[in-house]
Backbone as CSV, one residue per row, in Angstrom:
resi,resn,N_x,N_y,N_z,CA_x,CA_y,CA_z,C_x,C_y,C_z
1,UNK,70.290,75.016,53.619,71.651,75.438,53.880,71.603,76.763,54.634
2,UNK,72.370,76.824,55.696,72.391,78.022,56.534,73.759,78.702,56.424
3,UNK,73.725,79.963,56.040,74.937,80.769,55.900,74.829,81.926,56.889
4,UNK,75.853,82.073,57.714,75.868,83.179,58.667,77.013,84.114,58.311
5,UNK,76.695,85.390,58.319,77.666,86.439,58.017,78.034,87.113,59.325
6,UNK,79.307,87.279,59.577,79.774,87.871,60.825,79.612,89.368,60.889
7,UNK,78.416,89.852,60.608,78.111,91.282,60.643,76.605,91.465,60.513
8,UNK,76.090,92.537,61.082,74.684,92.908,60.897,74.536,93.996,59.836
9,UNK,75.652,94.451,59.284,75.642,95.528,58.302,75.053,95.021,56.980
10,UNK,73.955,95.632,56.520,73.343,95.181,55.266,74.278,95.298,54.061
11,UNK,75.256,96.202,54.114,76.208,96.340,53.017,77.167,95.155,52.955
12,UNK,77.214,94.349,54.010,78.019,93.120,54.014,77.136,91.891,53.827
13,UNK,75.979,91.862,54.472,75.087,90.704,54.377,74.529,90.576,52.956
14,UNK,74.174,91.681,52.338,73.600,91.664,50.988,74.459,90.978,49.940
15,UNK,75.739,91.319,49.842,76.581,90.649,48.848,76.716,89.145,49.096
16,UNK,76.750,88.732,50.352,76.828,87.297,50.658,75.536,86.622,50.211
17,UNK,74.395,87.256,50.480,73.104,86.733,50.023,73.094,86.612,48.503
18,UNK,73.619,87.620,47.833,73.652,87.599,46.371,74.448,86.443,45.812
19,UNK,75.616,86.201,46.382,76.485,85.125,45.892,75.914,83.753,46.230
20,UNK,75.631,83.523,47.506,75.142,82.208,47.913,73.751,81.935,47.352
21,UNK,72.920,82.979,47.246,71.593,82.810,46.663,71.640,82.469,45.187
22,UNK,72.643,82.973,44.477,72.793,82.636,43.053,73.208,81.169,42.886
23,UNK,74.081,80.704,43.763,74.528,79.310,43.675,73.489,78.340,44.231
24,UNK,72.871,78.718,45.345,71.891,77.864,46.028,70.687,78.719,46.405
25,UNK,69.666,78.778,45.558,68.513,79.644,45.815,67.817,79.405,47.156
26,UNK,67.958,78.221,47.723,67.310,77.946,49.010,68.186,78.312,50.213
27,UNK,69.346,78.889,49.965,70.254,79.247,51.066,69.606,80.293,51.966
28,UNK,69.705,80.064,53.256,69.234,81.030,54.248,70.459,81.801,54.734
29,UNK,70.491,83.083,54.446,71.631,83.918,54.823,71.182,84.899,55.901
30,UNK,71.932,84.935,57.002,71.606,85.856,58.083,72.882,86.471,58.644
31,UNK,72.753,87.714,59.085,73.859,88.391,59.737,73.811,88.139,61.232
32,UNK,74.979,88.031,61.830,75.092,87.856,63.276,76.173,88.797,63.793
33,UNK,75.961,89.274,64.993,76.912,90.191,65.608,78.013,89.382,66.281
34,UNK,79.193,89.403,65.707,80.337,88.670,66.269,81.526,89.626,66.362
35,UNK,82.434,89.368,67.294,83.618,90.237,67.402,84.628,89.929,66.304
36,UNK,85.305,90.981,65.854,86.349,90.789,64.849,87.688,90.461,65.495
37,UNK,87.859,90.878,66.742,89.128,90.650,67.423,90.224,91.597,66.985
38,UNK,89.861,92.599,66.163,90.833,93.604,65.713,90.225,94.979,65.987
39,UNK,91.024,96.050,65.886,90.479,97.392,66.124,89.329,97.731,65.175
40,UNK,88.510,98.698,65.582,87.369,99.118,64.754,87.827,99.503,63.352
41,UNK,88.985,100.152,63.239,89.556,100.483,61.936,90.851,99.703,61.768
42,UNK,90.764,98.497,61.180,91.975,97.703,60.988,92.972,98.420,60.069
43,UNK,94.242,98.284,60.393,95.298,98.877,59.592,96.240,97.768,59.149
44,UNK,96.491,97.690,57.855,97.402,96.703,57.301,96.696,95.412,56.910
45,UNK,97.360,94.679,56.052,96.764,93.444,55.538,96.616,92.380,56.617
46,UNK,97.609,92.213,57.473,97.555,91.148,58.480,96.379,91.348,59.432
47,UNK,96.204,92.555,59.919,95.124,92.854,60.860,93.753,92.706,60.187
48,UNK,93.648,93.166,58.958,92.379,93.099,58.230,92.012,91.655,57.920
49,UNK,92.985,90.878,57.481,92.748,89.455,57.205,92.332,88.724,58.482
50,UNK,93.010,89.012,59.574,92.690,88.383,60.858,91.244,88.667,61.255
51,UNK,90.797,89.911,61.066,89.421,90.268,61.386,88.418,89.474,60.572
52,UNK,88.683,89.308,59.284,87.783,88.537,58.418,87.732,87.079,58.851
53,UNK,88.878,86.492,59.122,88.934,85.077,59.546,88.229,84.898,60.892
54,UNK,88.478,85.794,61.821,87.813,85.705,63.130,86.297,85.772,62.982
55,UNK,85.819,86.671,62.141,84.379,86.807,61.927,83.795,85.553,61.270
56,UNK,84.498,85.009,60.285,83.998,83.811,59.593,83.902,82.630,60.554
57,UNK,84.938,82.432,61.351,84.931,81.309,62.306,83.830,81.474,63.356
58,UNK,83.649,82.682,63.854,82.605,82.923,64.854,81.217,82.753,64.242
59,UNK,81.038,83.194,63.000,79.739,83.089,62.332,79.390,81.643,61.988
60,UNK,80.378,80.790,61.840,80.149,79.396,61.456,79.406,78.608,62.526
61,UNK,79.506,79.025,63.770,78.857,78.305,64.866,77.351,78.218,64.599
62,UNK,76.829,76.998,64.504,75.407,76.790,64.248,74.999,76.943,62.796
63,UNK,75.956,76.974,61.897,75.646,77.160,60.476,76.469,76.189,59.623
64,UNK,76.114,76.110,58.342,76.872,75.299,57.392,78.069,76.070,56.842
65,UNK,77.895,77.382,56.753,78.927,78.273,56.224,79.037,79.482,57.147
66,UNK,80.254,79.980,57.317,80.485,81.234,58.021,81.258,82.156,57.103
67,UNK,80.842,83.408,57.036,81.511,84.367,56.148,81.874,85.610,56.950
68,UNK,83.124,86.027,56.831,83.596,87.238,57.491,84.113,88.229,56.475
69,UNK,83.703,89.457,56.607,84.155,90.533,55.729,84.758,91.621,56.603
70,UNK,85.954,92.053,56.269,86.628,93.081,57.074,87.303,94.077,56.140
71,UNK,86.932,95.343,56.287,87.569,96.401,55.516,88.741,96.972,56.291
72,UNK,89.781,97.356,55.577,90.958,97.906,56.225,91.617,98.968,55.378
73,UNK,92.617,99.578,55.963,93.388,100.612,55.288,94.859,100.248,55.425
74,UNK,95.590,100.433,54.359,97.034,100.213,54.405,97.727,101.515,54.008
75,UNK,98.877,101.762,54.610,99.615,103.002,54.368,100.931,102.702,53.668
76,UNK,101.265,103.579,52.714,102.541,103.507,52.015,103.021,104.950,51.873
77,UNK,103.921,105.325,52.752,104.335,106.731,52.775,103.156,107.589,53.195
78,UNK,102.857,108.610,52.417,101.723,109.485,52.732,100.412,108.962,52.176
79,UNK,100.481,107.952,51.316,99.265,107.408,50.702,98.601,106.371,51.587
80,UNK,97.284,106.292,51.456,96.507,105.259,52.138,95.579,104.623,51.115
81,UNK,95.379,103.331,51.244,94.501,102.604,50.332,93.480,101.814,51.129
82,UNK,92.247,101.862,50.646,91.146,101.114,51.234,91.017,99.781,50.510
83,UNK,90.829,98.708,51.248,90.686,97.358,50.695,89.961,96.519,51.726
84,UNK,89.779,95.257,51.439,89.165,94.371,52.407,89.557,92.935,52.180
85,UNK,89.230,92.101,53.155,89.397,90.655,53.031,88.061,89.993,53.313
86,UNK,87.814,88.899,52.626,86.655,88.051,52.886,87.181,86.672,53.228
87,UNK,86.660,86.101,54.302,86.989,84.730,54.688,85.704,83.912,54.652
88,UNK,85.790,82.720,54.086,84.657,81.797,54.041,85.081,80.538,54.771
89,UNK,84.277,80.147,55.765,84.586,78.966,56.578,83.508,77.908,56.369
90,UNK,83.953,76.675,56.278,83.057,75.518,56.168,83.791,74.359,56.807
91,UNK,83.163,73.734,57.785,83.867,72.683,58.519,85.075,73.299,59.203
92,UNK,86.220,72.650,59.074,87.434,73.168,59.685,88.292,73.973,58.728
93,UNK,87.772,74.266,57.558,88.557,74.934,56.520,88.124,76.393,56.356
94,UNK,89.097,77.266,56.139,88.827,78.681,55.876,89.596,79.083,54.620
95,UNK,88.894,79.721,53.699,89.515,80.254,52.488,89.356,81.766,52.505
96,UNK,90.339,82.482,51.950,90.363,83.943,52.036,90.630,84.549,50.663
97,UNK,89.984,85.687,50.396,90.251,86.458,49.173,90.331,87.940,49.553
98,UNK,91.118,88.678,48.790,91.297,90.113,49.014,90.483,90.869,47.972
99,UNK,89.963,92.022,48.357,89.190,92.850,47.430,90.113,93.718,46.581
100,UNK,89.479,94.444,45.673,90.166,95.520,44.964,90.492,96.608,45.984
101,UNK,91.235,97.616,45.559,91.587,98.698,46.464,91.417,100.032,45.762
102,UNK,91.312,101.091,46.564,91.234,102.443,46.027,92.082,103.349,46.919
103,UNK,92.779,104.286,46.283,93.566,105.249,47.052,92.628,106.255,47.683
104,UNK,92.850,106.535,48.951,92.025,107.492,49.674,92.557,108.910,49.473
105,UNK,91.673,109.910,49.507,92.135,111.295,49.401,93.105,111.613,50.543
106,UNK,94.100,112.460,50.296,95.095,112.770,51.330,94.499,113.224,52.657
107,UNK,93.466,114.058,52.633,92.873,114.522,53.883,92.273,113.344,54.657
108,UNK,91.684,112.397,53.968,91.119,111.212,54.610,92.245,110.340,55.163
109,UNK,93.270,110.143,54.356,94.413,109.320,54.783,95.020,109.864,56.076
110,UNK,95.189,111.173,56.142,95.788,111.780,57.331,94.952,111.568,58.575
111,UNK,93.659,111.691,58.439,92.788,111.527,59.604,92.694,110.067,60.048
112,UNK,92.670,109.154,59.079,92.636,107.726,59.438,93.970,107.333,60.079
113,UNK,95.062,107.845,59.556,96.375,107.575,60.149,96.428,108.077,61.598
114,UNK,95.721,109.165,61.867,95.690,109.732,63.214,94.758,108.963,64.151
115,UNK,94.078,107.932,63.621,93.271,107.075,64.481,91.767,107.146,64.296
116,UNK,91.291,107.977,63.376,89.845,108.063,63.159,89.365,106.902,62.282
117,UNK,88.096,106.543,62.438,87.495,105.469,61.649,87.068,106.032,60.298
118,UNK,87.363,105.309,59.231,87.152,105.784,57.867,85.711,106.217,57.599
119,UNK,84.734,105.421,57.977,83.340,105.754,57.692,82.924,107.086,58.290
120,UNK,83.352,107.339,59.505,83.002,108.609,60.156,83.673,109.796,59.453
121,UNK,84.921,109.603,59.040,85.632,110.671,58.325,84.917,110.961,57.003
122,UNK,84.566,109.917,56.272,83.893,110.096,54.984,82.541,110.788,55.178
123,UNK,81.779,110.368,56.188,80.483,111.005,56.448,80.651,112.496,56.705
124,UNK,81.641,112.844,57.513,81.855,114.251,57.839,82.254,115.055,56.605
125,UNK,83.160,114.515,55.809,83.640,115.246,54.630,82.595,115.340,53.521
126,UNK,81.784,114.287,53.376,80.815,114.238,52.275,79.415,114.692,52.676
127,UNK,79.198,114.874,53.982,77.870,115.241,54.434,76.878,114.091,54.360
128,UNK,77.375,112.866,54.454,76.518,111.687,54.398,76.286,111.148,55.807
129,UNK,75.403,110.173,55.910,75.115,109.497,57.168,75.275,108.000,56.931
130,UNK,76.142,107.375,57.701,76.372,105.923,57.601,76.738,105.468,56.190
131,UNK,77.687,106.146,55.566,78.118,105.748,54.227,78.573,104.291,54.219
132,UNK,79.100,103.811,55.359,79.591,102.430,55.426,78.455,101.402,55.463
133,UNK,77.222,101.832,55.622,76.077,100.915,55.580,75.370,100.991,54.227
134,UNK,75.908,101.798,53.332,75.312,101.975,52.007,76.341,101.708,50.926
135,UNK,76.579,102.708,50.074,77.508,102.528,48.950,78.951,102.425,49.407
136,UNK,79.230,102.823,50.646,80.579,102.738,51.186,81.498,103.785,50.593
137,UNK,82.720,103.793,51.088,83.709,104.739,50.573,84.028,104.441,49.119
138,UNK,84.023,103.159,48.739,84.247,102.809,47.328,83.210,103.502,46.450
139,UNK,81.949,103.394,46.825,80.874,103.985,46.043,80.921,105.501,46.045
140,UNK,81.199,106.081,47.211,81.254,107.536,47.308,82.391,108.089,46.444
141,UNK,83.551,107.459,46.515,84.703,107.967,45.755,84.558,107.735,44.247
142,UNK,83.889,106.647,43.851,83.741,106.348,42.416,82.434,106.907,41.851
143,UNK,81.745,107.720,42.650,80.458,108.314,42.248,79.460,107.226,41.853
144,UNK,79.477,106.144,42.632,78.514,105.072,42.439,78.873,104.039,41.390
145,UNK,79.980,104.236,40.701,80.360,103.285,39.643,80.703,101.916,40.225
146,UNK,81.401,101.895,41.347,81.762,100.645,42.028,81.405,100.823,43.495
147,UNK,80.376,100.132,43.940,79.931,100.285,45.325,80.650,99.300,46.232
148,UNK,80.452,99.524,47.496,81.008,98.608,48.497,80.490,97.191,48.246
149,UNK,79.195,97.061,47.945,78.612,95.747,47.676,79.265,95.079,46.472
150,UNK,79.580,95.855,45.437,80.241,95.291,44.250,81.581,94.665,44.623
151,UNK,82.349,95.394,45.409,83.682,94.925,45.810,83.557,93.687,46.696
152,UNK,82.629,93.716,47.655,82.447,92.562,48.544,81.956,91.347,47.770
153,UNK,80.998,91.533,46.860,80.423,90.411,46.113,81.511,89.628,45.381
154,UNK,82.393,90.312,44.724,83.465,89.664,43.983,84.380,88.867,44.921
155,UNK,84.768,89.455,46.021,85.665,88.769,46.950,84.975,87.596,47.640
156,UNK,83.676,87.717,47.948,82.938,86.590,48.532,82.972,85.407,47.575
157,UNK,82.690,85.661,46.314,82.696,84.580,45.321,84.082,83.945,45.220
158,UNK,85.114,84.755,45.153,86.462,84.208,45.002,86.921,83.443,46.239
159,UNK,86.530,83.898,47.423,86.902,83.166,48.640,86.199,81.811,48.692
160,UNK,84.991,81.736,48.161,84.218,80.487,48.205,84.574,79.511,47.096
161,UNK,85.236,79.964,46.048,85.545,79.114,44.890,86.147,77.756,45.264
162,UNK,87.130,77.677,46.148,87.716,76.367,46.448,86.730,75.344,47.030
163,UNK,85.619,75.822,47.585,84.617,74.904,48.137,83.680,74.361,47.054
164,UNK,83.615,75.032,45.909,82.673,74.638,44.867,83.056,73.327,44.191
165,UNK,84.332,73.108,44.019,84.812,71.867,43.415,86.043,71.407,44.186
166,UNK,85.807,70.733,45.314,86.924,70.338,46.179,87.970,69.478,45.484
167,UNK,87.586,68.790,44.424,88.556,67.993,43.676,89.645,68.834,43.043
168,UNK,89.310,70.054,42.709,90.303,70.956,42.114,91.135,71.666,43.177
169,UNK,90.600,71.725,44.392,91.262,72.430,45.482,91.370,71.532,46.709
170,UNK,92.289,70.582,46.694,92.419,69.747,47.901,92.830,70.606,49.093
171,UNK,92.405,70.170,50.277,92.749,70.947,51.470,94.258,71.032,51.631
172,UNK,94.725,72.212,52.041,96.187,72.395,52.213,96.742,71.533,53.332
């Protein structure tokens, strides 16, 4: 079984490997560089979901499964929240799940609202390098209690659930 993840980022490929490898130990999981079709820093649920679906569909080419993970930020007044969507594609069907969310610090929210990419802002404020390729903003803000991989792993599993027992989830 071949599973392609629409990203080369190990913080995204790893959780997919963990989920699919637990269900099917012989699964071959690989990351591929595909376009998301949305801005580098997606804003809002619609844009973030679209990025995940686009990545999953593009990753499916030449594979049995395609998985897209897209992190985004949503704004409500002065507050900003970090979250993500995972899309899992198989055949002509795509299923989607949303991750947990965390409120971003006001200084981060302001800079992301002004157009900066979250990972770069977090690196500058925390003195880290490529936080988005490691524990992520989730991990940095929770002091490692909940990492980016933890959040992605849960959403990958939930997005794939309808494929596990198609009798319980007929195609829409």
